[in-house]
Coordinates of C-alpha atoms and ligand atoms in Angstrom, one line a residue:
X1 CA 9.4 28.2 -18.4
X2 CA 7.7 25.5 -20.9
X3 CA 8.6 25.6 -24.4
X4 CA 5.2 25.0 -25.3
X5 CA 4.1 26.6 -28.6
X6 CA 0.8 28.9 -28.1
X7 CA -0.4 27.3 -31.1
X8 CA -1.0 24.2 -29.3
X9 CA -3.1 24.6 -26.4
X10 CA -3.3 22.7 -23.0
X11 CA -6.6 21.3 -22.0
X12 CA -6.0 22.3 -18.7
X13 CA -4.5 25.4 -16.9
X14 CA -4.2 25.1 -13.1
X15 CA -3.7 28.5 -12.1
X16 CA -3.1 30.6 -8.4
X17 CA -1.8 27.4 -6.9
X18 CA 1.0 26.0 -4.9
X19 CA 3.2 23.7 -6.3
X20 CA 4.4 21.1 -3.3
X21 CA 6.8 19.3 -6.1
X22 CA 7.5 15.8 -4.4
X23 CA 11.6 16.5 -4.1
X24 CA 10.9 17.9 -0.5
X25 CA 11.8 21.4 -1.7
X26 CA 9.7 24.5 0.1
X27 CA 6.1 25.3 -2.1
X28 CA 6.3 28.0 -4.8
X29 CA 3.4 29.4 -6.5
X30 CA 3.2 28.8 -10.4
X31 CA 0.6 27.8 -13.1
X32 CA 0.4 24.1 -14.2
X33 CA -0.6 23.1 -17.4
X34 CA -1.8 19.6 -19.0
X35 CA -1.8 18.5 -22.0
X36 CA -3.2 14.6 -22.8
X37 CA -1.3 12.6 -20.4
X38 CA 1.4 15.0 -19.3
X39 CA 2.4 18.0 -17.4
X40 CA 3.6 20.9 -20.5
X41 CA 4.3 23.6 -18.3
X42 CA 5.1 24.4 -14.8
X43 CA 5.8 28.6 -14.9
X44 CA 4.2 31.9 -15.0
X45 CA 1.2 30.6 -17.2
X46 CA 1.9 33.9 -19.7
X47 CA 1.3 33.1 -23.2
X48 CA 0.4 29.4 -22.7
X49 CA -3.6 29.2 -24.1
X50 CA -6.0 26.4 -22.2
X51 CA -9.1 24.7 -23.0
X52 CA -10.0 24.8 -19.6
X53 CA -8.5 26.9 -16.4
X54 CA -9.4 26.4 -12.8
X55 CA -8.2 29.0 -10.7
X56 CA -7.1 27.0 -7.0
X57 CA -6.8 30.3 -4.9
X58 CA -4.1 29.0 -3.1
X59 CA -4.1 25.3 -3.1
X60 CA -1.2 22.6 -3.1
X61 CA -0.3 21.3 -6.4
X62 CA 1.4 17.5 -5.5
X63 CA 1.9 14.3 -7.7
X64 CA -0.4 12.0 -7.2
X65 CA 0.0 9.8 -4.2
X66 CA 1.6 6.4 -4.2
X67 CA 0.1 4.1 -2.3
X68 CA 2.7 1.6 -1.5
X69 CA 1.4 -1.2 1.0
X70 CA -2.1 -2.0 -0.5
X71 CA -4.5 -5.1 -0.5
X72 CA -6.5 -3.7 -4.3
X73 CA -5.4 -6.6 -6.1
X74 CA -9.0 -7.4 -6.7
X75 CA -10.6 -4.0 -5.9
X76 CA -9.1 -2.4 -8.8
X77 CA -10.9 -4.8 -10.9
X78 CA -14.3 -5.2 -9.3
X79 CA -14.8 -1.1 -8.1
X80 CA -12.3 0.2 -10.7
X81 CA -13.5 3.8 -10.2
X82 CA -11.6 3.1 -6.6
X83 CA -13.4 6.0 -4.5
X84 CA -11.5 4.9 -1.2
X85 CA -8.2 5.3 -3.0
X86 CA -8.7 8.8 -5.5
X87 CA -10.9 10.2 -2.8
X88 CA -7.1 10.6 -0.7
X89 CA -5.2 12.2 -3.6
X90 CA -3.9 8.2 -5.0
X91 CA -3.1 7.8 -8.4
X92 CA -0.8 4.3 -8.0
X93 CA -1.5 1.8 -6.0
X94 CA 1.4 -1.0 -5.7
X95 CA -0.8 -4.7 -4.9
X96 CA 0.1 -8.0 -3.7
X97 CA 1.4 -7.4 -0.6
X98 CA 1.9 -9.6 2.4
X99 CA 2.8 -12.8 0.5
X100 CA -1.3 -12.9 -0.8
X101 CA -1.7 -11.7 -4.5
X102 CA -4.6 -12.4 -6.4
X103 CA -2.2 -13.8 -9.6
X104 CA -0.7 -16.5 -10.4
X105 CA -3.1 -18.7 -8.4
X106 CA -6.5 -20.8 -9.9
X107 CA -7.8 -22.1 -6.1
X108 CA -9.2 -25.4 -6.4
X109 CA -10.3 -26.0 -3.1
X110 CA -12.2 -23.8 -0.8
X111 CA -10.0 -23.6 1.8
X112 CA -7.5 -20.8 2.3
X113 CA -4.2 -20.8 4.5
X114 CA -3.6 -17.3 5.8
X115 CA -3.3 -14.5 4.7
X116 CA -4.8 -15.0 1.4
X117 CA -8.6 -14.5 2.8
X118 CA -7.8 -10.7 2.7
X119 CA -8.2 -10.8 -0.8
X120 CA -11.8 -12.5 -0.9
X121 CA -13.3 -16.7 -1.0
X122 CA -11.4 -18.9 -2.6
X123 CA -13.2 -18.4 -6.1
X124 CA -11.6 -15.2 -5.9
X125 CA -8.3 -16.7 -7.3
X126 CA -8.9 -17.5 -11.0
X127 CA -5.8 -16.1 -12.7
X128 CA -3.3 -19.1 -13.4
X129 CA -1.2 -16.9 -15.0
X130 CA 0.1 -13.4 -13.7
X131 CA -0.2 -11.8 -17.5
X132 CA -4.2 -12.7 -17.3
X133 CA -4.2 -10.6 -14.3
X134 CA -2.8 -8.1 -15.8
X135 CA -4.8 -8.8 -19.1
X136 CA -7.7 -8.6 -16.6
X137 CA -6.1 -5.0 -14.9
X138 CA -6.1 -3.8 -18.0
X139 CA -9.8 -4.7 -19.1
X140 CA -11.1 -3.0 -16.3
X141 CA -9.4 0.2 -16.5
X142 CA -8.9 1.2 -13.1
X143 CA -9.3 4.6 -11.8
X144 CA -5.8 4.0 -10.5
X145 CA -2.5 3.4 -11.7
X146 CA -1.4 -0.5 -10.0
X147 CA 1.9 -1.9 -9.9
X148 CA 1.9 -5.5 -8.9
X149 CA 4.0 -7.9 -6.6
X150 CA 4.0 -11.5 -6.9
X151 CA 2.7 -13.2 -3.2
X152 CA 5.0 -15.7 -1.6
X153 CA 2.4 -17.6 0.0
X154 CA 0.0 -17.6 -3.6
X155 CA 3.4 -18.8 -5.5
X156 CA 3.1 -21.6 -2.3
X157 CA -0.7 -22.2 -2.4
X158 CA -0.7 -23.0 -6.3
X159 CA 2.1 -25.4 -6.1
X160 CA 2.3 -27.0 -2.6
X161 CA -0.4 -29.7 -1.8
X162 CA 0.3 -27.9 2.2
X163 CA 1.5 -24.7 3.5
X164 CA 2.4 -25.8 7.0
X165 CA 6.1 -27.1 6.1
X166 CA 8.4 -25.9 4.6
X167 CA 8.8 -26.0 0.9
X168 CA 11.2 -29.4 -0.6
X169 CA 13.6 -28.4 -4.1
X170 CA 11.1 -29.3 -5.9
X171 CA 8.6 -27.0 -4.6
X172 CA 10.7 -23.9 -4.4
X173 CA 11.8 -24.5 -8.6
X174 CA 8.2 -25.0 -9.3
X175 CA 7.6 -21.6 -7.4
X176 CA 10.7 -20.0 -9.0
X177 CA 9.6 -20.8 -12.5
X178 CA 5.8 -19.5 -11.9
X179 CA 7.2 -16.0 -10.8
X180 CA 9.9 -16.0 -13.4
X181 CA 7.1 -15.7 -15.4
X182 CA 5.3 -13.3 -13.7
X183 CA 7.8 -11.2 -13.2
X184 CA 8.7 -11.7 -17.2
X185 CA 5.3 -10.3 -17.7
X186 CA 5.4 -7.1 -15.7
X187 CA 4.7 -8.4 -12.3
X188 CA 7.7 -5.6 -9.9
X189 CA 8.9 -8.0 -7.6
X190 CA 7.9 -10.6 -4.7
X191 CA 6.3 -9.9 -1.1
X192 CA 6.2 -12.4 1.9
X193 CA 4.2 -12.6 4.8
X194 CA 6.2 -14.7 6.7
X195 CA 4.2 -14.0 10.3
X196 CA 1.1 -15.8 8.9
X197 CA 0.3 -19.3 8.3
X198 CA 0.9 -19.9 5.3
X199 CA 4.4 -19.5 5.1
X200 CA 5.6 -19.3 8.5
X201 CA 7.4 -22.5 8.4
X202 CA 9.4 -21.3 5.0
X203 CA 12.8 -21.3 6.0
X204 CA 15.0 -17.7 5.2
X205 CA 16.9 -19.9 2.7
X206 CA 13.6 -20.5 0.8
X207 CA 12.9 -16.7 0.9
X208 CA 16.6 -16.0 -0.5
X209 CA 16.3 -19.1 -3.8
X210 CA 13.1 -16.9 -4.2
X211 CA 13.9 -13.7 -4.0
X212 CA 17.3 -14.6 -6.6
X213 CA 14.7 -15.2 -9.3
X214 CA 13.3 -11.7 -8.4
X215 CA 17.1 -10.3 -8.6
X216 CA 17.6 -11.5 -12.0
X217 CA 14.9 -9.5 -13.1
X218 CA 15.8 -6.1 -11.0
X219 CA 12.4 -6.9 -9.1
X220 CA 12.4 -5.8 -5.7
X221 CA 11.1 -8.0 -2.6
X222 CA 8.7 -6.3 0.2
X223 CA 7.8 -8.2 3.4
X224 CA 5.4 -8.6 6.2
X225 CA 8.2 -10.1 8.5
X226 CA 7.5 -12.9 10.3
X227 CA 7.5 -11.1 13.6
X228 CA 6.7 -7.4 14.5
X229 CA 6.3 -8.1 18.4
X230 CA 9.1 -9.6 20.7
X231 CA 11.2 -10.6 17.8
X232 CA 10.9 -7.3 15.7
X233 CA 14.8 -6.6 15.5
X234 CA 15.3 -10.5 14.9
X235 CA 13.2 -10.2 11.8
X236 CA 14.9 -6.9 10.7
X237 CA 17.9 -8.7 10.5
X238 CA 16.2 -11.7 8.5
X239 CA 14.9 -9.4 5.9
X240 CA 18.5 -7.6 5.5
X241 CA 19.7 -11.2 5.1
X242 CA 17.8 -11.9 2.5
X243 CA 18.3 -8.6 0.5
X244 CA 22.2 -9.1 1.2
X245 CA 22.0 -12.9 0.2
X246 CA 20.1 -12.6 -3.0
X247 CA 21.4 -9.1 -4.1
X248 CA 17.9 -7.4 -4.1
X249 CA 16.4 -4.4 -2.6
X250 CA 13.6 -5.1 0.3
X251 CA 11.0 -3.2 1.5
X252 CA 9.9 -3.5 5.6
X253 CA 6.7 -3.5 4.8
X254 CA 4.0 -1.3 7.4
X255 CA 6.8 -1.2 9.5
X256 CA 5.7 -1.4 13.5
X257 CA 6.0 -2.6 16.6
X258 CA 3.2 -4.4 18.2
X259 CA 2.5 -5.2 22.1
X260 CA 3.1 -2.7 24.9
X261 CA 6.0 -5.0 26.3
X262 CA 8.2 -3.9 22.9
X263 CA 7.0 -0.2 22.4
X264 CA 10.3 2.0 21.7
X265 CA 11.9 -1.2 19.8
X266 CA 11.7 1.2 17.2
X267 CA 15.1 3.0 18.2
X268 CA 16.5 -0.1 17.9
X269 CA 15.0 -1.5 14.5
X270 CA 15.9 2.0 12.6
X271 CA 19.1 2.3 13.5
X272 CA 19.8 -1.0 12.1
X273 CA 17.9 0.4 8.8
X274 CA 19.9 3.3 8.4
X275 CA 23.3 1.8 9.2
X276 CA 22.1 -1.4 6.5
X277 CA 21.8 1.4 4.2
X278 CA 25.1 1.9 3.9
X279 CA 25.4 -1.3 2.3
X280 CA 22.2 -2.5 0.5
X281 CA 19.1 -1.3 -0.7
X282 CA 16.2 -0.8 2.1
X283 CA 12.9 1.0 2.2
X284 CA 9.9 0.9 4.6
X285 CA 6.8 2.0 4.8
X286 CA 3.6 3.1 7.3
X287 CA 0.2 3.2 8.1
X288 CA -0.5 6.0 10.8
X289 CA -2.7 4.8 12.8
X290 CA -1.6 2.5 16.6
X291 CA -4.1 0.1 15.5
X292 CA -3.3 -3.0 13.2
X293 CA -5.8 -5.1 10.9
X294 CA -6.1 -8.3 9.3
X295 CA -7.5 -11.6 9.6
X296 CA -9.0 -12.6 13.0
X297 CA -6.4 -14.5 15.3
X298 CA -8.3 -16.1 18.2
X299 CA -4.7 -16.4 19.6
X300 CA -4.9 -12.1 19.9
X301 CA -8.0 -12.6 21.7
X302 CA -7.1 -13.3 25.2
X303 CA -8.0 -9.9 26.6
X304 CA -4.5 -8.4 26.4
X305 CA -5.5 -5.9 24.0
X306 CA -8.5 -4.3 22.2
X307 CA -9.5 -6.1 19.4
X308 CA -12.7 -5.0 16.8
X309 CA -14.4 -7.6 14.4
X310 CA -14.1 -5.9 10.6
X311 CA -15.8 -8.8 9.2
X312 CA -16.9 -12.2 9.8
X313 CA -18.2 -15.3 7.3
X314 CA -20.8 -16.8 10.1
X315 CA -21.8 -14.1 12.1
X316 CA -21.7 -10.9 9.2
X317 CA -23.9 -8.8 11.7
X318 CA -21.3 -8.9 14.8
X319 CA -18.8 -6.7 12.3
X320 CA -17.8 -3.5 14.3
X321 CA -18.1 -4.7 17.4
X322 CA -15.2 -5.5 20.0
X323 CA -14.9 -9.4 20.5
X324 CA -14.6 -8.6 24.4
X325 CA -18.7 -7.8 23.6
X326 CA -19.4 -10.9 21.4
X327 CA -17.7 -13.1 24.4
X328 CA -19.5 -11.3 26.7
X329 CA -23.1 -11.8 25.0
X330 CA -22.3 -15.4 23.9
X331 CA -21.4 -16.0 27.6
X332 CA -17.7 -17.5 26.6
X333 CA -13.9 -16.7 26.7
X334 CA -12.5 -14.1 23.7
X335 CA -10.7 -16.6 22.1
X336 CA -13.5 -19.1 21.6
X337 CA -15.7 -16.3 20.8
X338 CA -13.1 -15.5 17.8
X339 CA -12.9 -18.9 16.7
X340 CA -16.9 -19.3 16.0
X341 CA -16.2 -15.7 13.9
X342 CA -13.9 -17.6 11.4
X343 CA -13.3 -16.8 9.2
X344 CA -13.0 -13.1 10.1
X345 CA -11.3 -10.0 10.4
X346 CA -10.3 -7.9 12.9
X347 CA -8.9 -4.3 14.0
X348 CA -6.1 -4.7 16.8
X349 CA -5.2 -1.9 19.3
X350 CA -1.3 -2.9 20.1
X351 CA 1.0 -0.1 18.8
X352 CA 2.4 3.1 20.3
X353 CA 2.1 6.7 19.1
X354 CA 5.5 7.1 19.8
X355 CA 6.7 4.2 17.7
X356 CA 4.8 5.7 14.6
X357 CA 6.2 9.3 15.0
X358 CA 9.6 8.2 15.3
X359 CA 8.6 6.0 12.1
X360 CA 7.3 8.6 10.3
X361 CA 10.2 11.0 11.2
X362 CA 12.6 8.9 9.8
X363 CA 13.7 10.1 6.6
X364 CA 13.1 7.1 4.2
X365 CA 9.6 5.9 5.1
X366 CA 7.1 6.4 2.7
X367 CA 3.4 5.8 3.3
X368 CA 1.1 2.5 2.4
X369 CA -2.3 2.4 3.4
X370 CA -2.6 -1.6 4.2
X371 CA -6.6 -0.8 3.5
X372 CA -8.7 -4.1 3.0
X373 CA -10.5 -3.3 0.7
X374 CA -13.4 -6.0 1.2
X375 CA -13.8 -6.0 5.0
X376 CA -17.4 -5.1 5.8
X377 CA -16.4 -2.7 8.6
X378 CA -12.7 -1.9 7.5
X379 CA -9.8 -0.3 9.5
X380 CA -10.3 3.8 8.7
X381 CA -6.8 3.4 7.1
X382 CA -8.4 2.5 3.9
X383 CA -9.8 5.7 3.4
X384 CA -7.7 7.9 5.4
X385 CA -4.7 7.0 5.7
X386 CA -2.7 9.7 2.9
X387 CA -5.1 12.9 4.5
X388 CA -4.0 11.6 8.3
X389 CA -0.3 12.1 7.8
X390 CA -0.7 15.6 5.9
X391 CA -3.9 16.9 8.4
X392 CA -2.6 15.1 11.6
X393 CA 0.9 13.9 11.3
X394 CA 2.5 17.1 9.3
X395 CA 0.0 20.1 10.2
X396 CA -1.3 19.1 13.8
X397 CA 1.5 17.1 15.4
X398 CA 4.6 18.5 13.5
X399 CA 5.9 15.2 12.6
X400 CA 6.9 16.2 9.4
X401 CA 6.4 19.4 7.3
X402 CA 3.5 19.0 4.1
X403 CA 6.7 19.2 2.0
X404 CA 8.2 16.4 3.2
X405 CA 4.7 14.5 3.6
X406 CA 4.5 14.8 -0.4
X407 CA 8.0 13.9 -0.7
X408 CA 7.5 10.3 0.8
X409 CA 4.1 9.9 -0.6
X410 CA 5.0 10.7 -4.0
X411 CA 9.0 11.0 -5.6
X412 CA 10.4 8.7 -3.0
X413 CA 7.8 6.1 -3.6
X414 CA 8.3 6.7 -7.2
X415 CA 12.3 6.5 -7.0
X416 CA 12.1 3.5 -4.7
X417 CA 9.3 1.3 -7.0
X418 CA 11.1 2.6 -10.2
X419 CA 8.5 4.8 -12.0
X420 CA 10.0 7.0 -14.2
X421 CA 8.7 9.9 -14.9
X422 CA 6.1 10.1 -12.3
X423 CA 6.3 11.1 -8.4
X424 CA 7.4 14.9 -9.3
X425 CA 5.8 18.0 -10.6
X426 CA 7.9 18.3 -13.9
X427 CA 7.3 19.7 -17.4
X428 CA 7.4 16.0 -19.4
X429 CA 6.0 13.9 -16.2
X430 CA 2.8 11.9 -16.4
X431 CA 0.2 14.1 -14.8
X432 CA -0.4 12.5 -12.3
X433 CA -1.8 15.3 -10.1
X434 CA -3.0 15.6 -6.7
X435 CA -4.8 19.4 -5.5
X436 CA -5.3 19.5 -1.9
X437 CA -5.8 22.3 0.5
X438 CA -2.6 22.2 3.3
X439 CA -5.1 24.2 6.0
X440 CA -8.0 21.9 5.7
X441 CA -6.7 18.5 4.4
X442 CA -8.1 15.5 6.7
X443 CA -8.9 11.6 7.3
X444 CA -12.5 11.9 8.1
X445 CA -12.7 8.0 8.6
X446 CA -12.9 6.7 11.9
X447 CA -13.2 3.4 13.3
X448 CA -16.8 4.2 14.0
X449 CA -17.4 5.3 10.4
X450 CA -14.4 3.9 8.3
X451 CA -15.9 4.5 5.0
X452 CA -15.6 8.4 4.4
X453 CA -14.2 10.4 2.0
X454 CA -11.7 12.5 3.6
X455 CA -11.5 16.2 3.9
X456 CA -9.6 19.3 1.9
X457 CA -8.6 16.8 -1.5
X458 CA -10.1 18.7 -4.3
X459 CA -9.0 17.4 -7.5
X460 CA -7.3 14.0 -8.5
X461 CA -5.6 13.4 -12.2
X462 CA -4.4 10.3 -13.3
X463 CA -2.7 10.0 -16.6
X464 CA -3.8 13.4 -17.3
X465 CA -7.8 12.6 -16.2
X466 CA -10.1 13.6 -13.7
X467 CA -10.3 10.4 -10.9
X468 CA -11.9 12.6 -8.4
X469 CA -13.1 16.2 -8.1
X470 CA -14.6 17.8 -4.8
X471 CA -16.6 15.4 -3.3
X472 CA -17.0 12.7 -6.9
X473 CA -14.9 10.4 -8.8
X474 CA -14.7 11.3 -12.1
X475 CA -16.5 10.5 -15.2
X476 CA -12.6 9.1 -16.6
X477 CA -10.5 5.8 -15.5
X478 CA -7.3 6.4 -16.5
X479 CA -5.1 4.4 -14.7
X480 CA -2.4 1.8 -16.3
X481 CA -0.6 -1.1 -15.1
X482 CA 3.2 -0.1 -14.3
X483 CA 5.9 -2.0 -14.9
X484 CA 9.2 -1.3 -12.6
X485 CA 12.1 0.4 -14.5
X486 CA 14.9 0.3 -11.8
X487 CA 17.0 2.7 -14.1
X488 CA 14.3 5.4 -12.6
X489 CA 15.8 5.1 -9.1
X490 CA 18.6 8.1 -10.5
X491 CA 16.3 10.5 -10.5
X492 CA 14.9 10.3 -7.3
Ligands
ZN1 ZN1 0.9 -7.2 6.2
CU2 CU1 -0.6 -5.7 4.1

């Protein structure tokens, strides 16, 4: 029961609801009141006087979402009301991943080594300093709360001449000093993405001088490893090396395993996870879906798999459409077909469902969208990935019960990224607030039609505001920019 006096009333009163409560723990039916920014009473609603009461008839109360694995390091700033992301139930959004953040990086020339073309042109980068991207976070007052990683390969890009080599000394302290800053100035931690171009000739010891700086601040380090195919359990152990070596937690980033010739690696690779666990700090995340997206890799384009255009600089038009078409109409071989797309984008069918169910059984992975926010025909995940685990995942397929769903998408994440006070449904907590209904709840994106709202989320509060009610974003953008407090990780 709150201790709320009657004299001071909430401004809302969620009554005839469910609360899911984000520790894992079976739903119970109570009343939930907010007040400003925060949850004042989770109870019997007796005696507790509203400005406003919506009656749910039976809905799930949840935290907000966390969206761990995201690519909104600009969208946040340039469609700040962030329909792809509130329409799924997300409040937070954790940028910067895969070694490509927008900040600290001013481009000066046009071209961009991979991955960083996820996150727009090369004009795109015009923060020299992480605290004016965070200055700039702030101006646009996103719909969503963001917590920010500092990119390996943009620390690289804005202070090496070229990408392709590893860094020297003097590289790697310029680097170090540029995300000691950032990181001084509220950035959470550092992500690689050591499979793409643009750093895959940085050495693990470059990685661990790195990820010592992010240490000293109690920043956490989240990775795209450098191989998710043949060499998947090689790269597991890289990663722990590098946690182990530098004294910091890591995150496996969309963990998976890619091409039919590895399926089942999985076994393998979370084994090694839970035993590592033991001994040092490790999380993961997912996308649930068996295809992958990013740039466009002529080298994927040899026929051994189905691969989708999402977007392409020269040839705009072709986006949607498999490359095995485009070859086919432009009379020439996939590959060459994919390299008169770049630069591009593409969707690539090379995962098993059986690798993401035992993924998404396993008890510490939370959920990350990976959405690309600017592709012109994106991966569904972007707008469905949070409804496909609770509608597919946990109520169709059994993977996981809605309970549990929450759990990862909401106080593990919180625990794990060092939130305090938000990822549970708890008198005092940030209402961060997610109302779906369990029975209807759906991804409605498809890779046909990737750009739909999802089904069964009816109403999204961040910081204590409307971000999305029925089938609208709200009128409010209350999202802040989070800083990581490791001391949260207790509560979890
Ligand atoms: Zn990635
Ligand atoms: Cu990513």
């Amino acid at each position: 029961m709150s201790d709320t006096p009657s004299s001071m009333p909430c401004d809302l009163l969620l009554t005839g609801g469910f609360i899911v409560d984000g520790t894992g723990s079976p739903a119970y039916a109570a009343c939930l009141g907010i007040r400003d920014d925060r949850i004042v009473h989770v109870g019997d609603g007796r005696g507790i006087e509203a400005r406003r009461v919506i009656d749910l008839d039976g809905l799930a109360i949840a935290p907000g979402f966390i969206d761990v694995h995201t690519h909104d390091d600009r969208a946040v700033l340039i469609d700040p009301a962030m329909p792809a992301k509130v329409s799924q139930g997300i409040t937070t959004v954790v940028v910067g991943n895969c070694g490509a953040s927008l900040a600290p990086f001013r481009a000066e020339d046009t071209d961009l080594v991979a991955p960083l073309g996820i996150l727009g042109e090369a004009g795109v980068f015009r923060f020299h300093r992480f605290r004016d991207y965070v200055a700039a976070v702030e101006e646009a007052r996103p719909a969503v709360n963001v917590v920010a990683l500092v990119g390996h390969t943009t620390l690289r890009a804005s202070v090496m001449d070229f990408c392709h080599r590893p860094a020297t000394e003097a590289e790697i302290e310029a680097m170090s000093a540029r995300l000691d800053e950032a990181l001084r100035d509220g950035a959470s931690g550092m992500s690689t993405g050591l499979f793409y171009a643009g750093a895959r000739q940085a050495p693990t010891e470059e990685v661990i001088a790195l990820a010592q700086v992010v240490a000293r601040h109690g920043g956490l380090y989240a990775t795209h490893m450098r191989d998710e195919a043949s060499g998947v359990v090689d790269s597991v152990e890289e990663t722990l090396t590098i946690g182990r070596a530098a004294n910091v937690p890591v995150v496996i980033s969309h963990h998976k395993i890619n091409g039919a010739e590895n399926w089942g690696l999985s076994k393998t690779t979370l084994a090694r996870i839970s035993q590592a666990m033991d001994e040092q700090e490790v999380m993961l995340d997912l996308y649930p879906y068996a295809a992958a997206s990013t740039v466009l890799l002529p080298e994927r384009c040899d026929g051994s798999m189905r691969v989708r255009l999402s977007w392409s600089e020269p040839h705009p038009d072709q986006a949607g459409r498999d490359i095995a078409d485009i070859a086919r109409d432009w009379g020439c071989s996939g590959e060459e077909a994919a390299r008169r797309l770049l630069p591009g984008g593409a969707i690539y069918f090379m995962m098993d469902e059986e690798d993401i169910k035992r993924i998404l059984a396993f008890p510490h992975t939370m959920i990350g969208s990976d959405g690309l926010p600017h592709d012109r025909h994106p991966h569904p995940r972007l707008w469905g990935s949070f409804p496909r685990v609770l509608g597919h995942y946990a109520r169709e397929e059994k993977v996981l019960t809605t309970e549990e769903a929450v759990r990862r998408m909401t106080g593990l994440a919180a625990a794990n990224f060092g939130l305090p006070e938000r990822g549970l449904i708890r008198e005092g907590y940030f209402a961060d607030i997610t109302v779906f209904d369990p029975a209807t709840v759906k991804d409605r994106a498809s890779y046909d039609e990737p750009q739909q709202p999802a089904a069964g989320i009816h109403l999204v509060m961040v910081n204590g505001q409307i971000a999305w009610q029925d089938t609208s974003v709200g009128p409010a953008r209350a999202g802040r920019f989070l800083r990581r407090s490791p001391a949260a990780q207790a509560q979890g």
